[in-house]
Coordinates of C-alpha atoms in Angstrom, one line a residue:
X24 CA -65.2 -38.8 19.4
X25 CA -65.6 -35.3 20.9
X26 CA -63.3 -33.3 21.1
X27 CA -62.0 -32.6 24.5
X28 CA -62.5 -29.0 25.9
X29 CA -60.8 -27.9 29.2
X30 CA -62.0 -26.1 32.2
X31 CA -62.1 -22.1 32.0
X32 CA -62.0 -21.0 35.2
X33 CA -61.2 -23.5 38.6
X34 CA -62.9 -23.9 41.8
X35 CA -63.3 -21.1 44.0
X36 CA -61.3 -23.0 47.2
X37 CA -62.4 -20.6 49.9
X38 CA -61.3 -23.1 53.1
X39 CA -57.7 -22.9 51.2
X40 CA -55.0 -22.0 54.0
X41 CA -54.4 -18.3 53.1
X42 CA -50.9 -17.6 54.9
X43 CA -47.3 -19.2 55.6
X44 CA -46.0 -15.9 57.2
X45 CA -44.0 -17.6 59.8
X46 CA -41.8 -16.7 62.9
X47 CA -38.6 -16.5 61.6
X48 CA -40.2 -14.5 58.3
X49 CA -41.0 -11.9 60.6
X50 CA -37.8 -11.8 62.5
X51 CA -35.5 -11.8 58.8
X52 CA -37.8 -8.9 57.8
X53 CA -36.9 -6.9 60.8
X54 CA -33.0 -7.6 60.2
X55 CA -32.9 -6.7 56.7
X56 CA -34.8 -3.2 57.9
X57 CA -31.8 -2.6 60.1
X58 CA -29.3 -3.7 57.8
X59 CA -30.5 -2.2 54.7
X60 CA -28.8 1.2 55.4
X61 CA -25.6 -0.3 55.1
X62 CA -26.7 -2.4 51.9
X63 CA -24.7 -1.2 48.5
X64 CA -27.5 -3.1 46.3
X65 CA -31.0 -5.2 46.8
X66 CA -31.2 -8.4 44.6
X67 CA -35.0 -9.0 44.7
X68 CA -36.0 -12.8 42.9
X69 CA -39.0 -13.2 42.3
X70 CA -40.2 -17.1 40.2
X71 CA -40.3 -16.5 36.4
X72 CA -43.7 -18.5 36.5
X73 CA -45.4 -16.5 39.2
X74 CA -43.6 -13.3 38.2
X75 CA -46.7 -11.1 40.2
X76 CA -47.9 -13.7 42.8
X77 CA -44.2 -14.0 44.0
X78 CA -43.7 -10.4 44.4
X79 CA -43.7 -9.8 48.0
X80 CA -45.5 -6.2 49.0
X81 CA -43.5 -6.5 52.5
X82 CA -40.2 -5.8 50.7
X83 CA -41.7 -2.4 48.8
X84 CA -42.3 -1.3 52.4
X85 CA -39.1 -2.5 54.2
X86 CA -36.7 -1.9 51.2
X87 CA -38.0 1.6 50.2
X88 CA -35.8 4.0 49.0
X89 CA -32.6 1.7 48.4
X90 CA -30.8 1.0 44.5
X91 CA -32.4 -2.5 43.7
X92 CA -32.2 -4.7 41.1
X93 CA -34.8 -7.5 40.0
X94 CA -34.1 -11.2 39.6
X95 CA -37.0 -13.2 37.8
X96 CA -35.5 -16.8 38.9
X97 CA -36.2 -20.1 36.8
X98 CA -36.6 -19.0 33.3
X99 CA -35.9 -22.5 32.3
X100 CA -38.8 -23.6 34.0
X101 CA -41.4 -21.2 32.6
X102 CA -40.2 -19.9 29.0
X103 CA -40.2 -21.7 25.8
X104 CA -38.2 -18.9 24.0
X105 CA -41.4 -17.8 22.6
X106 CA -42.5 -14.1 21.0
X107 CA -45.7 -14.3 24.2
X108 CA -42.1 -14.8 26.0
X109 CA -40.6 -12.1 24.8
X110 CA -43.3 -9.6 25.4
X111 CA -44.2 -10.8 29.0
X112 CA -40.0 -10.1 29.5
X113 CA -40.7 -6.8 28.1
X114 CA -43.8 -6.1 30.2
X115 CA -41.9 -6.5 33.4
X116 CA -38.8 -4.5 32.6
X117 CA -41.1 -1.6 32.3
X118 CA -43.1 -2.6 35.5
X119 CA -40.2 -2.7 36.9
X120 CA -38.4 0.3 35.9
X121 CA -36.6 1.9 36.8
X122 CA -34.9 -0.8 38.5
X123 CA -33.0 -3.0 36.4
X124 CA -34.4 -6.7 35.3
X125 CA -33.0 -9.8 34.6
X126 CA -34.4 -13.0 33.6
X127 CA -32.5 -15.8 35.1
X128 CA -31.4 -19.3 34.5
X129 CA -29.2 -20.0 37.2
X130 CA -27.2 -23.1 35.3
X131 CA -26.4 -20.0 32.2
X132 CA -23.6 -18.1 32.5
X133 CA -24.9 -16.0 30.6
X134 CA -27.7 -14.4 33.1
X135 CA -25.1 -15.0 36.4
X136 CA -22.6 -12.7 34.4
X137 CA -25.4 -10.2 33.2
X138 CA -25.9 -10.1 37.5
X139 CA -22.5 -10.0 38.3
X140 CA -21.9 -6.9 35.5
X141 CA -24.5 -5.0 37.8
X142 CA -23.0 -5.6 41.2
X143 CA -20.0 -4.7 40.0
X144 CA -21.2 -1.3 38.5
X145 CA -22.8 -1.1 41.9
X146 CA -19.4 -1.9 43.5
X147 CA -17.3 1.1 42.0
X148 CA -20.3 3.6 42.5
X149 CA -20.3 2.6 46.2
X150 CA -16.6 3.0 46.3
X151 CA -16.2 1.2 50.1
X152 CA -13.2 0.4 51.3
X153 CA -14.5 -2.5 53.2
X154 CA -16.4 -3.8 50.3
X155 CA -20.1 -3.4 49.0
X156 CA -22.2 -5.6 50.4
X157 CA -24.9 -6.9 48.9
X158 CA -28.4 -8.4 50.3
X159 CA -30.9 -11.4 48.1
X160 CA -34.1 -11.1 49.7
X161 CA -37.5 -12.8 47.9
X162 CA -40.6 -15.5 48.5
X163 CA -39.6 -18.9 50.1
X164 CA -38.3 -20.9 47.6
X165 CA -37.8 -18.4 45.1
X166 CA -34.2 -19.7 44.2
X167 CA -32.0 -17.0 46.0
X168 CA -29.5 -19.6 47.7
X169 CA -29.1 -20.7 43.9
X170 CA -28.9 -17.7 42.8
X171 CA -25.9 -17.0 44.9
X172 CA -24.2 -20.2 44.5
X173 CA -24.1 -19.2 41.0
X174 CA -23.0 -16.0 41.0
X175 CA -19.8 -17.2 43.7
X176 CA -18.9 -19.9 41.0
X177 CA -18.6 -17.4 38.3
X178 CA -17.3 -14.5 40.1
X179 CA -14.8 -16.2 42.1
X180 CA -14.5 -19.7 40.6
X181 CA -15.8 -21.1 44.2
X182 CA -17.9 -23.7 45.2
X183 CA -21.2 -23.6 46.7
X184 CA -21.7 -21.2 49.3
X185 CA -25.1 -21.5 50.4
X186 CA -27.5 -24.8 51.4
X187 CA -30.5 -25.7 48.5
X188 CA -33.6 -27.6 48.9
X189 CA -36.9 -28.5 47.4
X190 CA -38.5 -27.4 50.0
X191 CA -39.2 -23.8 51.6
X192 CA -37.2 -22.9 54.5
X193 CA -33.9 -24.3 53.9
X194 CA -32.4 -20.7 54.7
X195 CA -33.4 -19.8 58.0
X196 CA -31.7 -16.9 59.6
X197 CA -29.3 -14.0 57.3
X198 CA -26.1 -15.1 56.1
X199 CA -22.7 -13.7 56.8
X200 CA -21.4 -12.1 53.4
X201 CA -20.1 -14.4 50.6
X202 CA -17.6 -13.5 48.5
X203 CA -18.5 -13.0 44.6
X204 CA -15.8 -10.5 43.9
X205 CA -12.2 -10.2 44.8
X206 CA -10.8 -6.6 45.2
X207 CA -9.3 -4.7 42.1
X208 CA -7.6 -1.6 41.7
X209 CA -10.7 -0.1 40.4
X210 CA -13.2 -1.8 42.7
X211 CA -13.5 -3.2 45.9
X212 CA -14.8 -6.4 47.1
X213 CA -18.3 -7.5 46.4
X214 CA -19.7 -9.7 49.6
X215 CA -23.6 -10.9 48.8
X216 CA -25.7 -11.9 52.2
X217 CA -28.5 -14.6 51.5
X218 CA -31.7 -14.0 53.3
X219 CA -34.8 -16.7 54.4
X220 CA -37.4 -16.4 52.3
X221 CA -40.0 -14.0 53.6
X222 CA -43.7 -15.3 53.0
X223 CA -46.8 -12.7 52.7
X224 CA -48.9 -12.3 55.9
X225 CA -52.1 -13.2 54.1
X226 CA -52.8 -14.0 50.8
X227 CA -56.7 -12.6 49.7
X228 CA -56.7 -14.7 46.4
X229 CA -56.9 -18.7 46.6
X230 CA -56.0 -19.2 43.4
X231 CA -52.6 -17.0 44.1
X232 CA -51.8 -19.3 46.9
X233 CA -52.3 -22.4 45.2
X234 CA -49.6 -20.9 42.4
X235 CA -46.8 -20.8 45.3
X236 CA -47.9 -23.6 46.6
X237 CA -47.1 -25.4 43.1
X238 CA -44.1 -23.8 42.5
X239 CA -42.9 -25.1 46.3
X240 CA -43.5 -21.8 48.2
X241 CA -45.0 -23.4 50.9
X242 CA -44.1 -26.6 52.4
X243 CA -46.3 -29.8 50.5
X244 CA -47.8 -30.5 53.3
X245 CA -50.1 -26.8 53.8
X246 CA -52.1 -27.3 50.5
X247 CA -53.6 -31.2 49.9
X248 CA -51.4 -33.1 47.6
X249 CA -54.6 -33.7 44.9
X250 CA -55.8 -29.8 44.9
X251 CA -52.7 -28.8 43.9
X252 CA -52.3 -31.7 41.0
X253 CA -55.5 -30.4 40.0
X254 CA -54.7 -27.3 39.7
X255 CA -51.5 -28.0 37.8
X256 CA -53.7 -30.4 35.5
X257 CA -56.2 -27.6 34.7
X258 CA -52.7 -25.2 34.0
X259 CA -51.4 -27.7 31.5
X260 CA -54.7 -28.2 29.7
X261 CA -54.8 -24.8 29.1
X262 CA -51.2 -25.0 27.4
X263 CA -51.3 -28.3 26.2
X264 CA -53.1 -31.4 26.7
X265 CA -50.7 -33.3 25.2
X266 CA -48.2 -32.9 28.4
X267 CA -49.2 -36.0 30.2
X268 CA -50.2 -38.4 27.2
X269 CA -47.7 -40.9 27.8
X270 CA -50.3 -41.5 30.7
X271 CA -54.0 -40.7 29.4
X272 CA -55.8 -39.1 27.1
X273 CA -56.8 -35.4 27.5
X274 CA -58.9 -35.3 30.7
X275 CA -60.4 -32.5 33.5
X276 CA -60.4 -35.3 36.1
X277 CA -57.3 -35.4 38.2
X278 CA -58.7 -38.6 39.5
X279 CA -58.4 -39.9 36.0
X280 CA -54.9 -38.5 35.7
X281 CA -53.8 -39.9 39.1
X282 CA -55.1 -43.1 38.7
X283 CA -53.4 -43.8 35.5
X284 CA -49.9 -42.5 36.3
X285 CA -50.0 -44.6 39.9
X286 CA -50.7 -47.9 37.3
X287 CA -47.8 -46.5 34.7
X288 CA -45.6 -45.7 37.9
X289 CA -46.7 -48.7 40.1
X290 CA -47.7 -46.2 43.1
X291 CA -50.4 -48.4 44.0
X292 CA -51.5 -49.8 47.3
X293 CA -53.3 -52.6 48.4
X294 CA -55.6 -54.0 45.8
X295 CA -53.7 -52.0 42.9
X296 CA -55.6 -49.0 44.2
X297 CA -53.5 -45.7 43.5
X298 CA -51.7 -44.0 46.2
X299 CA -53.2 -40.9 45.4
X300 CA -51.2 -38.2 47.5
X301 CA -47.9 -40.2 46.4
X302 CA -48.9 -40.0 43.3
X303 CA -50.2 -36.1 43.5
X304 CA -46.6 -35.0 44.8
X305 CA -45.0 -37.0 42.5
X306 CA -46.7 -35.4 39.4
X307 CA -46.4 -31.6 40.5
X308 CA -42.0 -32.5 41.2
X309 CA -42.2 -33.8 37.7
X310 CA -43.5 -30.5 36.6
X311 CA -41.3 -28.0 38.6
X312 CA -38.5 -30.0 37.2
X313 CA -39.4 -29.3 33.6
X314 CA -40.7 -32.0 32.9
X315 CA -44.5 -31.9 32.2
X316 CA -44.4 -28.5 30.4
X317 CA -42.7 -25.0 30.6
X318 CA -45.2 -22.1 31.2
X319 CA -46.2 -19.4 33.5
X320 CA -48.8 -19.5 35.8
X321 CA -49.3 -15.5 36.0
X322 CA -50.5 -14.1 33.3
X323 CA -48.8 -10.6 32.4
X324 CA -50.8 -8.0 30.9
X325 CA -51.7 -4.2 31.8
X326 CA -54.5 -5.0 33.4
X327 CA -53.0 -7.5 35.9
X328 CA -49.8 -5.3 36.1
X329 CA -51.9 -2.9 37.3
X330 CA -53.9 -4.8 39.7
X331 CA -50.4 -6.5 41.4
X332 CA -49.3 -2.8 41.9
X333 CA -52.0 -1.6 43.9
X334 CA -51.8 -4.8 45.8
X335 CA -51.5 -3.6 49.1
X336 CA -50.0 -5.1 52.8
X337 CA -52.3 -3.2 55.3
X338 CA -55.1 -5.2 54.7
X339 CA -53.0 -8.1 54.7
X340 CA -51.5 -7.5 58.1
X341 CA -54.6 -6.8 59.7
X342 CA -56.1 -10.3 58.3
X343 CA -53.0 -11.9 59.3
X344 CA -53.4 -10.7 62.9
X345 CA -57.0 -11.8 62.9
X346 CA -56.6 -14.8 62.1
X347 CA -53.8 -15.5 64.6
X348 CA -55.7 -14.5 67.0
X349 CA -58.5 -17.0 65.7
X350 CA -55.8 -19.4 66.3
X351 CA -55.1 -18.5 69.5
X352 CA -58.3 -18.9 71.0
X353 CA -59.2 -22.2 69.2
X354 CA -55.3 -23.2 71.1
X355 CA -56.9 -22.0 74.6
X356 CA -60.1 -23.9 73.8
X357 CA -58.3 -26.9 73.1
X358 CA -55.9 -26.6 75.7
X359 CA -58.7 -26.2 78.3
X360 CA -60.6 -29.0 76.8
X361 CA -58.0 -31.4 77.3
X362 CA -57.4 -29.9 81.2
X363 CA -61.1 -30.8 81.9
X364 CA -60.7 -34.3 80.6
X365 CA -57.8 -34.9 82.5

């Protein structure tokens, strides 16, 4: 039998929805400019297995000028403790710099405290007597609300703060300040504000948008169910084949792959025919919950450091507006369409 080669490169997917830059993305982006003045600290997260496609150029612009520190989110979900790892790790911190890094699990202590040691550095420096305050901004879906429930538990021993979902969107408007630090002698309170997520206003790449859409940056409904199993499919042939054996052997079909987890699942329809967008959703959850494979989907090297830096917003505003207004007039069309059949 031959042996089985995967794809290279995927599709070019030029009718792929290229935005999720939504009303109340625009009106959080506009708050956090007029709070940021009185902000002791940014927390930016950004997805550990998007670490350059879920940095947000919007937040370089609005944010500008203010102490921040960097939050790479799901670490469990996109490391294998591996030297590639290791370097990637290292490769940010530097890209970063010099803002501080941290690569984050949000079940560790371990990563919460390494946070929590930084806000409350932050704290003293700001030496408030009301407190330092403290804003999470990122992507949709990025893990912030996490991110924050976490750091409450171990700076204050306190339950969840914040409301988590699988889906973008949960967080909807800023947050009043949580607590994550009591006042000391030495320090004064710490309150931390979650943010929505903010979305880019266009996204030029395809492929970048079908990387948030796996990793749940834009609600499951925007991309087709298939495309983006396909996607991941093509992703975990180039890591390993052998992540969805208990189902088939090594394949580049996704129709293949559907068909044989709806029989192994029993996600069929009539006439034991798969369910295929059932099935679709079903397979990408499995993987953003660990389950089919750890890996990035970025990949991190000087080159594409340097191309995410000079990744620019004007262009992407001015596309976003055209194609709004696009939408607009096919809107009036329809809308008069429908008054002349009445």
């Amino acid at each position: 039998m031959a042996s089985f080669i995967p794809r290279t490169a995927f599709p070019y997917l030029d009718s792929l929805p290229r935005s999720y830059y939504l009303g109340h993305h625009r009106a959080a982006l506009l708050k956090m400019k007029s709070m940021v003045s009185n902000v002791d600290l940014i927390i930016e997260c950004r997805d550990y297995r998007v670490p350059l496609s879920s940095r947000n150029p919007l937040f370089e612009e609005t944010l500008e000028g203010h102490e921040r520190l960097v939050v790479y989110t799901k670490k469990d979900l996109g490391s294998n403790g591996t030297a590639a790892d290791r370097q990637k790790e290292i490769a940010l911190r530097k890209y970063v710099a010099p803002s501080p890094a941290v690569f984050s699990d949000y079940k560790s202590p371990k990563s919460a405290k390494q946070i929590l040691e930084i806000a409350r550095q932050r704290a003293i420096a700001a030496d408030s007597l009301i407190g330092a305050r403290m804003l999470v901004v990122g992507m949709p879906n990025v893990g912030k609300s996490s991110l924050l429930n976490a750091l409450r538990l171990h700076g204050v021993g306190r339950g969840k703060a914040a409301s988590t979902g699988a889906q973008p969107g949960v967080t909807r408007k800023i947050a009043t300040g949580v607590k994550i630090f009591d006042a000391t002698p030495e320090r004064p309170p710490v309150y931390l504000l979650d943010t929505p997520g903010v979305f880019m206003p266009y996204v030029s790449d395809p492929e970048t948008m079908l990387k948030l859409a796996l990793c749940g940056g834009v609600k499951d409904t925007i991309i087709a169910p298939v495309t983006m199993a396909d996607y991941l499919l093509y992703y975990m042939n180039k890591s390993d084949p052998g992540l969805y054996s208990d189902y088939c052997a090594p394949t580049n079909d996704i129709t293949a792959l559907i068909e044989a987890v709806a029989q192994k699942t029993g996600k069929l329809g009539k006439g034991g025919v798969a369910i295929e967008d059932t099935t679709a959703l079903w397979l990408i959850q499995r993987w953003r919950q660990g389950h089919l494979g750890r890996f990035s989907l970025d990949h991190v090297s000087v080159e594409s450091l340097q191309q995410d830096e000079n990744k620019s917003i004007t262009g992407s505003m001015n596309q976003a507006i055209k194609v709004e207004k696009q939408a607009r007039r096919e809107r009036t069309k329809l809308r008069l369409s429908q008054t002349g059949n009445a």
